[in-house]
Amino acid sequence: THTWVDMMNLYAQGKAVVLMPSAINGYAALSSTQDENVKKYTKFMLTPFGPGKKRINSYWTFSLGINKFSKHKEAAWRVLTFLTGKESMEAFAERTGWPNVTMRSVLYSYPLIKRYGIDQIELNEKSILENDPIYFPYIPELDLFMDQIGTKASEVVAGKKTADEALSELQKWAMDLMKERGYYG
């Protein structure tokens, strides 16, 4: 399995030891697990360094905006201001128990410190500050790569292919795609 939901569910069931690189899965798993061992023994760490001497992380977010054709821009602005304001962020953090918030003041709020301890909250902030926010190549083919990588990994985990077979197929597929799209001659 390779979707974030699959990873979260396996972790919540106590069937996965490490979730990497998407830390939000760990927080979601902690919120949904019935396994007391998962709740008791889960800790978060900085990810290891990759080949480029940078930590391997996967941060994501979503953006909110107002369509220029909206007939109710002011009302939409009020809704967005409310949703992204400190009170809403605090309510989200308190309700979910997730320290994935956009405001430092909310990250260091009492409910999160009480749940995780100051060391884990500081580690969370450090992991964000140490990383380049642009970690994926912004190319139109990115979703194709992510799908193929996940599919090949799933085939290996399911025993349908060896790792070498999957990597060889993935390499050929990637080279063919990049040539087809004009990246390579």
JSON list of C-alpha atoms in Angstrom, two decimals:
[
{"chain": "A", "resi": 1, "resn": "THR", "atom": "CA", "xyz": [0.00, 0.00, 0.00]},
{"chain": "A", "resi": 2, "resn": "HIS", "atom": "CA", "xyz": [1.25, 3.49, -0.64]},
{"chain": "A", "resi": 3, "resn": "THR", "atom": "CA", "xyz": [-1.43, 6.06, -0.01]},
{"chain": "A", "resi": 4, "resn": "TRP", "atom": "CA", "xyz": [-1.21, 8.21, 3.09]},
{"chain": "A", "resi": 5, "resn": "VAL", "atom": "CA", "xyz": [-4.46, 6.68, 4.33]},
{"chain": "A", "resi": 6, "resn": "ASP", "atom": "CA", "xyz": [-3.00, 3.18, 4.00]},
{"chain": "A", "resi": 7, "resn": "MET", "atom": "CA", "xyz": [0.14, 4.22, 5.87]},
{"chain": "A", "resi": 8, "resn": "MET", "atom": "CA", "xyz": [-1.87, 5.91, 8.61]},
{"chain": "A", "resi": 9, "resn": "ASN", "atom": "CA", "xyz": [-4.15, 2.90, 9.06]},
{"chain": "A", "resi": 10, "resn": "LEU", "atom": "CA", "xyz": [-1.28, 0.39, 9.21]},
{"chain": "A", "resi": 11, "resn": "TYR", "atom": "CA", "xyz": [0.48, 2.52, 11.79]},
{"chain": "A", "resi": 12, "resn": "ALA", "atom": "CA", "xyz": [-2.67, 3.01, 13.85]},
{"chain": "A", "resi": 13, "resn": "GLN", "atom": "CA", "xyz": [-3.15, -0.78, 13.90]},
{"chain": "A", "resi": 14, "resn": "GLY", "atom": "CA", "xyz": [0.41, -1.26, 15.17]},
{"chain": "A", "resi": 15, "resn": "LYS", "atom": "CA", "xyz": [1.47, -2.95, 11.90]},
{"chain": "A", "resi": 16, "resn": "ALA", "atom": "CA", "xyz": [4.04, -0.35, 10.86]},
{"chain": "A", "resi": 17, "resn": "VAL", "atom": "CA", "xyz": [7.00, 0.83, 12.90]},
{"chain": "A", "resi": 18, "resn": "VAL", "atom": "CA", "xyz": [8.08, 3.92, 11.00]},
{"chain": "A", "resi": 19, "resn": "LEU", "atom": "CA", "xyz": [6.11, 6.40, 8.93]},
{"chain": "A", "resi": 20, "resn": "MET", "atom": "CA", "xyz": [8.29, 8.36, 6.58]},
{"chain": "A", "resi": 21, "resn": "PRO", "atom": "CA", "xyz": [8.34, 10.98, 5.26]},
{"chain": "A", "resi": 22, "resn": "SER", "atom": "CA", "xyz": [4.83, 12.24, 5.93]},
{"chain": "A", "resi": 23, "resn": "ALA", "atom": "CA", "xyz": [4.68, 13.02, 9.64]},
{"chain": "A", "resi": 24, "resn": "ILE", "atom": "CA", "xyz": [1.04, 14.09, 9.49]},
{"chain": "A", "resi": 25, "resn": "ASN", "atom": "CA", "xyz": [0.20, 10.42, 9.02]},
{"chain": "A", "resi": 26, "resn": "GLY", "atom": "CA", "xyz": [1.61, 9.74, 12.46]},
{"chain": "A", "resi": 27, "resn": "TYR", "atom": "CA", "xyz": [-0.50, 12.44, 14.03]},
{"chain": "A", "resi": 28, "resn": "ALA", "atom": "CA", "xyz": [-3.59, 11.15, 12.23]},
{"chain": "A", "resi": 29, "resn": "ALA", "atom": "CA", "xyz": [-2.80, 7.60, 13.33]},
{"chain": "A", "resi": 30, "resn": "LEU", "atom": "CA", "xyz": [-2.49, 8.72, 16.94]},
{"chain": "A", "resi": 31, "resn": "SER", "atom": "CA", "xyz": [-5.88, 10.40, 16.72]},
{"chain": "A", "resi": 32, "resn": "SER", "atom": "CA", "xyz": [-7.61, 7.30, 15.36]},
{"chain": "A", "resi": 33, "resn": "THR", "atom": "CA", "xyz": [-5.82, 4.37, 16.99]},
{"chain": "A", "resi": 34, "resn": "GLN", "atom": "CA", "xyz": [-7.40, 2.15, 19.60]},
{"chain": "A", "resi": 35, "resn": "ASP", "atom": "CA", "xyz": [-4.02, 0.53, 20.29]},
{"chain": "A", "resi": 36, "resn": "GLU", "atom": "CA", "xyz": [-2.67, 1.84, 23.59]},
{"chain": "A", "resi": 37, "resn": "ASN", "atom": "CA", "xyz": [0.88, 0.77, 22.66]},
{"chain": "A", "resi": 38, "resn": "VAL", "atom": "CA", "xyz": [0.79, 2.97, 19.57]},
{"chain": "A", "resi": 39, "resn": "LYS", "atom": "CA", "xyz": [-0.38, 5.91, 21.69]},
{"chain": "A", "resi": 40, "resn": "LYS", "atom": "CA", "xyz": [2.16, 5.27, 24.44]},
{"chain": "A", "resi": 41, "resn": "TYR", "atom": "CA", "xyz": [5.28, 4.56, 22.40]},
{"chain": "A", "resi": 42, "resn": "THR", "atom": "CA", "xyz": [5.00, 6.83, 19.37]},
{"chain": "A", "resi": 43, "resn": "LYS", "atom": "CA", "xyz": [7.76, 9.43, 19.12]},
{"chain": "A", "resi": 44, "resn": "PHE", "atom": "CA", "xyz": [8.70, 11.72, 16.28]},
{"chain": "A", "resi": 45, "resn": "MET", "atom": "CA", "xyz": [12.27, 12.24, 15.11]},
{"chain": "A", "resi": 46, "resn": "LEU", "atom": "CA", "xyz": [14.05, 14.28, 12.48]},
{"chain": "A", "resi": 47, "resn": "THR", "atom": "CA", "xyz": [14.28, 12.33, 9.26]},
{"chain": "A", "resi": 48, "resn": "PRO", "atom": "CA", "xyz": [17.65, 11.04, 8.05]},
{"chain": "A", "resi": 49, "resn": "PHE", "atom": "CA", "xyz": [19.84, 12.87, 5.58]},
{"chain": "A", "resi": 50, "resn": "GLY", "atom": "CA", "xyz": [19.44, 11.90, 1.94]},
{"chain": "A", "resi": 51, "resn": "PRO", "atom": "CA", "xyz": [22.11, 11.66, -0.75]},
{"chain": "A", "resi": 52, "resn": "GLY", "atom": "CA", "xyz": [22.11, 15.44, -1.25]},
{"chain": "A", "resi": 53, "resn": "LYS", "atom": "CA", "xyz": [23.01, 16.02, 2.42]},
{"chain": "A", "resi": 54, "resn": "LYS", "atom": "CA", "xyz": [19.49, 17.28, 3.10]},
{"chain": "A", "resi": 55, "resn": "ARG", "atom": "CA", "xyz": [16.91, 15.70, 5.34]},
{"chain": "A", "resi": 56, "resn": "ILE", "atom": "CA", "xyz": [14.22, 13.70, 3.58]},
{"chain": "A", "resi": 57, "resn": "ASN", "atom": "CA", "xyz": [10.88, 15.33, 4.34]},
{"chain": "A", "resi": 58, "resn": "SER", "atom": "CA", "xyz": [7.54, 15.67, 2.70]},
{"chain": "A", "resi": 59, "resn": "TYR", "atom": "CA", "xyz": [5.59, 18.71, 3.78]},
{"chain": "A", "resi": 60, "resn": "TRP", "atom": "CA", "xyz": [2.38, 19.61, 2.10]},
{"chain": "A", "resi": 61, "resn": "THR", "atom": "CA", "xyz": [-0.34, 22.10, 2.46]},
{"chain": "A", "resi": 62, "resn": "PHE", "atom": "CA", "xyz": [-3.27, 23.43, 0.57]},
{"chain": "A", "resi": 63, "resn": "SER", "atom": "CA", "xyz": [-4.14, 26.92, -0.49]},
{"chain": "A", "resi": 64, "resn": "LEU", "atom": "CA", "xyz": [-7.33, 28.86, -0.19]},
{"chain": "A", "resi": 65, "resn": "GLY", "atom": "CA", "xyz": [-8.29, 31.63, -2.52]},
{"chain": "A", "resi": 66, "resn": "ILE", "atom": "CA", "xyz": [-11.12, 33.70, -3.87]},
{"chain": "A", "resi": 67, "resn": "ASN", "atom": "CA", "xyz": [-12.09, 33.35, -7.49]},
{"chain": "A", "resi": 68, "resn": "LYS", "atom": "CA", "xyz": [-11.89, 36.67, -9.33]},
{"chain": "A", "resi": 69, "resn": "PHE", "atom": "CA", "xyz": [-15.40, 36.05, -10.67]},
{"chain": "A", "resi": 70, "resn": "SER", "atom": "CA", "xyz": [-16.89, 35.66, -7.19]},
{"chain": "A", "resi": 71, "resn": "LYS", "atom": "CA", "xyz": [-19.91, 37.88, -6.57]},
{"chain": "A", "resi": 72, "resn": "HIS", "atom": "CA", "xyz": [-19.31, 37.87, -2.82]},
{"chain": "A", "resi": 73, "resn": "LYS", "atom": "CA", "xyz": [-15.60, 38.59, -2.43]},
{"chain": "A", "resi": 74, "resn": "GLU", "atom": "CA", "xyz": [-15.95, 40.37, 0.90]},
{"chain": "A", "resi": 75, "resn": "ALA", "atom": "CA", "xyz": [-17.96, 37.54, 2.46]},
{"chain": "A", "resi": 76, "resn": "ALA", "atom": "CA", "xyz": [-15.48, 35.01, 1.08]},
{"chain": "A", "resi": 77, "resn": "TRP", "atom": "CA", "xyz": [-12.62, 37.04, 2.56]},
{"chain": "A", "resi": 78, "resn": "ARG", "atom": "CA", "xyz": [-14.30, 36.98, 5.98]},
{"chain": "A", "resi": 79, "resn": "VAL", "atom": "CA", "xyz": [-14.68, 33.19, 5.79]},
{"chain": "A", "resi": 80, "resn": "LEU", "atom": "CA", "xyz": [-11.04, 32.72, 4.78]},
{"chain": "A", "resi": 81, "resn": "THR", "atom": "CA", "xyz": [-9.88, 35.07, 7.51]},
{"chain": "A", "resi": 82, "resn": "PHE", "atom": "CA", "xyz": [-11.88, 33.10, 10.04]},
{"chain": "A", "resi": 83, "resn": "LEU", "atom": "CA", "xyz": [-10.65, 29.69, 8.82]},
{"chain": "A", "resi": 84, "resn": "THR", "atom": "CA", "xyz": [-7.00, 30.73, 8.83]},
{"chain": "A", "resi": 85, "resn": "GLY", "atom": "CA", "xyz": [-7.13, 32.84, 11.99]},
{"chain": "A", "resi": 86, "resn": "LYS", "atom": "CA", "xyz": [-5.54, 32.05, 15.31]},
{"chain": "A", "resi": 87, "resn": "GLU", "atom": "CA", "xyz": [-8.77, 30.92, 17.00]},
{"chain": "A", "resi": 88, "resn": "SER", "atom": "CA", "xyz": [-9.53, 28.43, 14.22]},
{"chain": "A", "resi": 89, "resn": "MET", "atom": "CA", "xyz": [-5.95, 27.14, 14.21]},
{"chain": "A", "resi": 90, "resn": "GLU", "atom": "CA", "xyz": [-6.08, 26.68, 17.98]},
{"chain": "A", "resi": 91, "resn": "ALA", "atom": "CA", "xyz": [-9.42, 24.88, 17.72]},
{"chain": "A", "resi": 92, "resn": "PHE", "atom": "CA", "xyz": [-8.02, 22.61, 15.00]},
{"chain": "A", "resi": 93, "resn": "ALA", "atom": "CA", "xyz": [-4.92, 21.80, 17.06]},
{"chain": "A", "resi": 94, "resn": "GLU", "atom": "CA", "xyz": [-6.96, 21.14, 20.19]},
{"chain": "A", "resi": 95, "resn": "ARG", "atom": "CA", "xyz": [-9.61, 19.05, 18.43]},
{"chain": "A", "resi": 96, "resn": "THR", "atom": "CA", "xyz": [-7.23, 16.92, 16.36]},
{"chain": "A", "resi": 97, "resn": "GLY", "atom": "CA", "xyz": [-4.22, 16.96, 18.63]},
{"chain": "A", "resi": 98, "resn": "TRP", "atom": "CA", "xyz": [-2.06, 17.57, 15.58]},
{"chain": "A", "resi": 99, "resn": "PRO", "atom": "CA", "xyz": [0.76, 20.11, 15.80]},
{"chain": "A", "resi": 100, "resn": "ASN", "atom": "CA", "xyz": [0.55, 20.70, 12.04]},
{"chain": "A", "resi": 101, "resn": "VAL", "atom": "CA", "xyz": [-0.44, 24.32, 12.26]},
{"chain": "A", "resi": 102, "resn": "THR", "atom": "CA", "xyz": [0.68, 27.41, 10.43]},
{"chain": "A", "resi": 103, "resn": "MET", "atom": "CA", "xyz": [1.22, 29.63, 13.45]},
{"chain": "A", "resi": 104, "resn": "ARG", "atom": "CA", "xyz": [4.13, 29.28, 15.85]},
{"chain": "A", "resi": 105, "resn": "SER", "atom": "CA", "xyz": [2.01, 30.60, 18.71]},
{"chain": "A", "resi": 106, "resn": "VAL", "atom": "CA", "xyz": [-0.48, 27.79, 18.14]},
{"chain": "A", "resi": 107, "resn": "LEU", "atom": "CA", "xyz": [2.29, 25.19, 17.79]},
{"chain": "A", "resi": 108, "resn": "TYR", "atom": "CA", "xyz": [3.46, 26.16, 21.26]},
{"chain": "A", "resi": 109, "resn": "SER", "atom": "CA", "xyz": [-0.05, 26.15, 22.74]},
{"chain": "A", "resi": 110, "resn": "TYR", "atom": "CA", "xyz": [-0.87, 24.39, 26.00]},
{"chain": "A", "resi": 111, "resn": "PRO", "atom": "CA", "xyz": [-2.92, 21.48, 24.54]},
{"chain": "A", "resi": 112, "resn": "LEU", "atom": "CA", "xyz": [-0.12, 20.48, 22.17]},
{"chain": "A", "resi": 113, "resn": "ILE", "atom": "CA", "xyz": [2.66, 20.86, 24.74]},
{"chain": "A", "resi": 114, "resn": "LYS", "atom": "CA", "xyz": [0.60, 18.85, 27.22]},
{"chain": "A", "resi": 115, "resn": "ARG", "atom": "CA", "xyz": [0.06, 16.06, 24.71]},
{"chain": "A", "resi": 116, "resn": "TYR", "atom": "CA", "xyz": [3.55, 15.82, 23.18]},
{"chain": "A", "resi": 117, "resn": "GLY", "atom": "CA", "xyz": [5.91, 17.61, 25.54]},
{"chain": "A", "resi": 118, "resn": "ILE", "atom": "CA", "xyz": [8.04, 20.63, 24.71]},
{"chain": "A", "resi": 119, "resn": "ASP", "atom": "CA", "xyz": [10.85, 18.49, 23.24]},
{"chain": "A", "resi": 120, "resn": "GLN", "atom": "CA", "xyz": [8.55, 17.01, 20.59]},
{"chain": "A", "resi": 121, "resn": "ILE", "atom": "CA", "xyz": [7.06, 20.41, 19.75]},
{"chain": "A", "resi": 122, "resn": "GLU", "atom": "CA", "xyz": [10.54, 21.93, 19.34]},
{"chain": "A", "resi": 123, "resn": "LEU", "atom": "CA", "xyz": [11.52, 18.97, 17.16]},
{"chain": "A", "resi": 124, "resn": "ASN", "atom": "CA", "xyz": [8.47, 19.58, 15.00]},
{"chain": "A", "resi": 125, "resn": "GLU", "atom": "CA", "xyz": [9.46, 23.21, 14.47]},
{"chain": "A", "resi": 126, "resn": "LYS", "atom": "CA", "xyz": [13.11, 22.31, 13.85]},
{"chain": "A", "resi": 127, "resn": "SER", "atom": "CA", "xyz": [12.14, 19.82, 11.15]},
{"chain": "A", "resi": 128, "resn": "ILE", "atom": "CA", "xyz": [10.31, 22.57, 9.29]},
{"chain": "A", "resi": 129, "resn": "LEU", "atom": "CA", "xyz": [12.96, 25.25, 9.73]},
{"chain": "A", "resi": 130, "resn": "GLU", "atom": "CA", "xyz": [15.80, 23.00, 8.55]},
{"chain": "A", "resi": 131, "resn": "ASN", "atom": "CA", "xyz": [14.18, 22.08, 5.27]},
{"chain": "A", "resi": 132, "resn": "ASP", "atom": "CA", "xyz": [13.81, 23.60, 1.87]},
{"chain": "A", "resi": 133, "resn": "PRO", "atom": "CA", "xyz": [10.10, 24.23, 1.35]},
{"chain": "A", "resi": 134, "resn": "ILE", "atom": "CA", "xyz": [10.41, 23.31, -2.34]},
{"chain": "A", "resi": 135, "resn": "TYR", "atom": "CA", "xyz": [11.14, 19.60, -2.20]},
{"chain": "A", "resi": 136, "resn": "PHE", "atom": "CA", "xyz": [9.42, 18.30, -5.32]},
{"chain": "A", "resi": 137, "resn": "PRO", "atom": "CA", "xyz": [10.26, 19.24, -8.87]},
{"chain": "A", "resi": 138, "resn": "TYR", "atom": "CA", "xyz": [7.49, 21.44, -10.16]},
{"chain": "A", "resi": 139, "resn": "ILE", "atom": "CA", "xyz": [6.95, 19.69, -13.45]},
{"chain": "A", "resi": 140, "resn": "PRO", "atom": "CA", "xyz": [3.62, 18.72, -15.00]},
{"chain": "A", "resi": 141, "resn": "GLU", "atom": "CA", "xyz": [4.59, 15.05, -14.85]},
{"chain": "A", "resi": 142, "resn": "LEU", "atom": "CA", "xyz": [5.03, 14.94, -11.06]},
{"chain": "A", "resi": 143, "resn": "ASP", "atom": "CA", "xyz": [1.71, 13.19, -10.43]},
{"chain": "A", "resi": 144, "resn": "LEU", "atom": "CA", "xyz": [2.64, 10.53, -12.99]},
{"chain": "A", "resi": 145, "resn": "PHE", "atom": "CA", "xyz": [5.94, 9.90, -11.20]},
{"chain": "A", "resi": 146, "resn": "MET", "atom": "CA", "xyz": [4.28, 9.69, -7.79]},
{"chain": "A", "resi": 147, "resn": "ASP", "atom": "CA", "xyz": [1.69, 7.22, -9.12]},
{"chain": "A", "resi": 148, "resn": "GLN", "atom": "CA", "xyz": [4.29, 5.00, -10.80]},
{"chain": "A", "resi": 149, "resn": "ILE", "atom": "CA", "xyz": [6.63, 5.00, -7.79]},
{"chain": "A", "resi": 150, "resn": "GLY", "atom": "CA", "xyz": [3.77, 4.07, -5.46]},
{"chain": "A", "resi": 151, "resn": "THR", "atom": "CA", "xyz": [2.50, 1.39, -7.82]},
{"chain": "A", "resi": 152, "resn": "LYS", "atom": "CA", "xyz": [5.94, -0.21, -8.22]},
{"chain": "A", "resi": 153, "resn": "ALA", "atom": "CA", "xyz": [6.53, -0.13, -4.47]},
{"chain": "A", "resi": 154, "resn": "SER", "atom": "CA", "xyz": [3.15, -1.81, -3.93]},
{"chain": "A", "resi": 155, "resn": "GLU", "atom": "CA", "xyz": [4.01, -4.52, -6.46]},
{"chain": "A", "resi": 156, "resn": "VAL", "atom": "CA", "xyz": [7.22, -5.28, -4.56]},
{"chain": "A", "resi": 157, "resn": "VAL", "atom": "CA", "xyz": [5.47, -5.31, -1.17]},
{"chain": "A", "resi": 158, "resn": "ALA", "atom": "CA", "xyz": [2.78, -7.62, -2.59]},
{"chain": "A", "resi": 159, "resn": "GLY", "atom": "CA", "xyz": [5.45, -10.00, -3.92]},
{"chain": "A", "resi": 160, "resn": "LYS", "atom": "CA", "xyz": [4.44, -9.52, -7.55]},
{"chain": "A", "resi": 161, "resn": "LYS", "atom": "CA", "xyz": [7.89, -8.18, -8.51]},
{"chain": "A", "resi": 162, "resn": "THR", "atom": "CA", "xyz": [11.37, -8.08, -7.09]},
{"chain": "A", "resi": 163, "resn": "ALA", "atom": "CA", "xyz": [12.83, -4.72, -6.14]},
{"chain": "A", "resi": 164, "resn": "ASP", "atom": "CA", "xyz": [15.30, -4.97, -9.04]},
{"chain": "A", "resi": 165, "resn": "GLU", "atom": "CA", "xyz": [12.49, -5.67, -11.53]},
{"chain": "A", "resi": 166, "resn": "ALA", "atom": "CA", "xyz": [10.42, -2.77, -10.26]},
{"chain": "A", "resi": 167, "resn": "LEU", "atom": "CA", "xyz": [13.36, -0.36, -10.29]},
{"chain": "A", "resi": 168, "resn": "SER", "atom": "CA", "xyz": [14.37, -1.43, -13.80]},
{"chain": "A", "resi": 169, "resn": "GLU", "atom": "CA", "xyz": [10.82, -0.96, -15.09]},
{"chain": "A", "resi": 170, "resn": "LEU", "atom": "CA", "xyz": [10.51, 2.37, -13.30]},
{"chain": "A", "resi": 171, "resn": "GLN", "atom": "CA", "xyz": [13.80, 3.62, -14.75]},
{"chain": "A", "resi": 172, "resn": "LYS", "atom": "CA", "xyz": [12.79, 2.65, -18.29]},
{"chain": "A", "resi": 173, "resn": "TRP", "atom": "CA", "xyz": [9.35, 4.22, -17.86]},
{"chain": "A", "resi": 174, "resn": "ALA", "atom": "CA", "xyz": [10.85, 7.46, -16.51]},
{"chain": "A", "resi": 175, "resn": "MET", "atom": "CA", "xyz": [13.42, 7.76, -19.29]},
{"chain": "A", "resi": 176, "resn": "ASP", "atom": "CA", "xyz": [10.81, 7.07, -21.97]},
{"chain": "A", "resi": 177, "resn": "LEU", "atom": "CA", "xyz": [8.45, 9.66, -20.48]},
{"chain": "A", "resi": 178, "resn": "MET", "atom": "CA", "xyz": [11.14, 12.32, -20.13]},
{"chain": "A", "resi": 179, "resn": "LYS", "atom": "CA", "xyz": [12.28, 11.79, -23.73]},
{"chain": "A", "resi": 180, "resn": "GLU", "atom": "CA", "xyz": [8.67, 11.85, -24.97]},
{"chain": "A", "resi": 181, "resn": "ARG", "atom": "CA", "xyz": [8.03, 15.13, -23.14]},
{"chain": "A", "resi": 182, "resn": "GLY", "atom": "CA", "xyz": [11.18, 16.77, -24.50]},
{"chain": "A", "resi": 183, "resn": "TYR", "atom": "CA", "xyz": [13.34, 16.84, -21.37]},
{"chain": "A", "resi": 184, "resn": "TYR", "atom": "CA", "xyz": [15.99, 14.64, -23.03]},
{"chain": "A", "resi": 185, "resn": "GLY", "atom": "CA", "xyz": [16.94, 14.42, -26.71]}
]
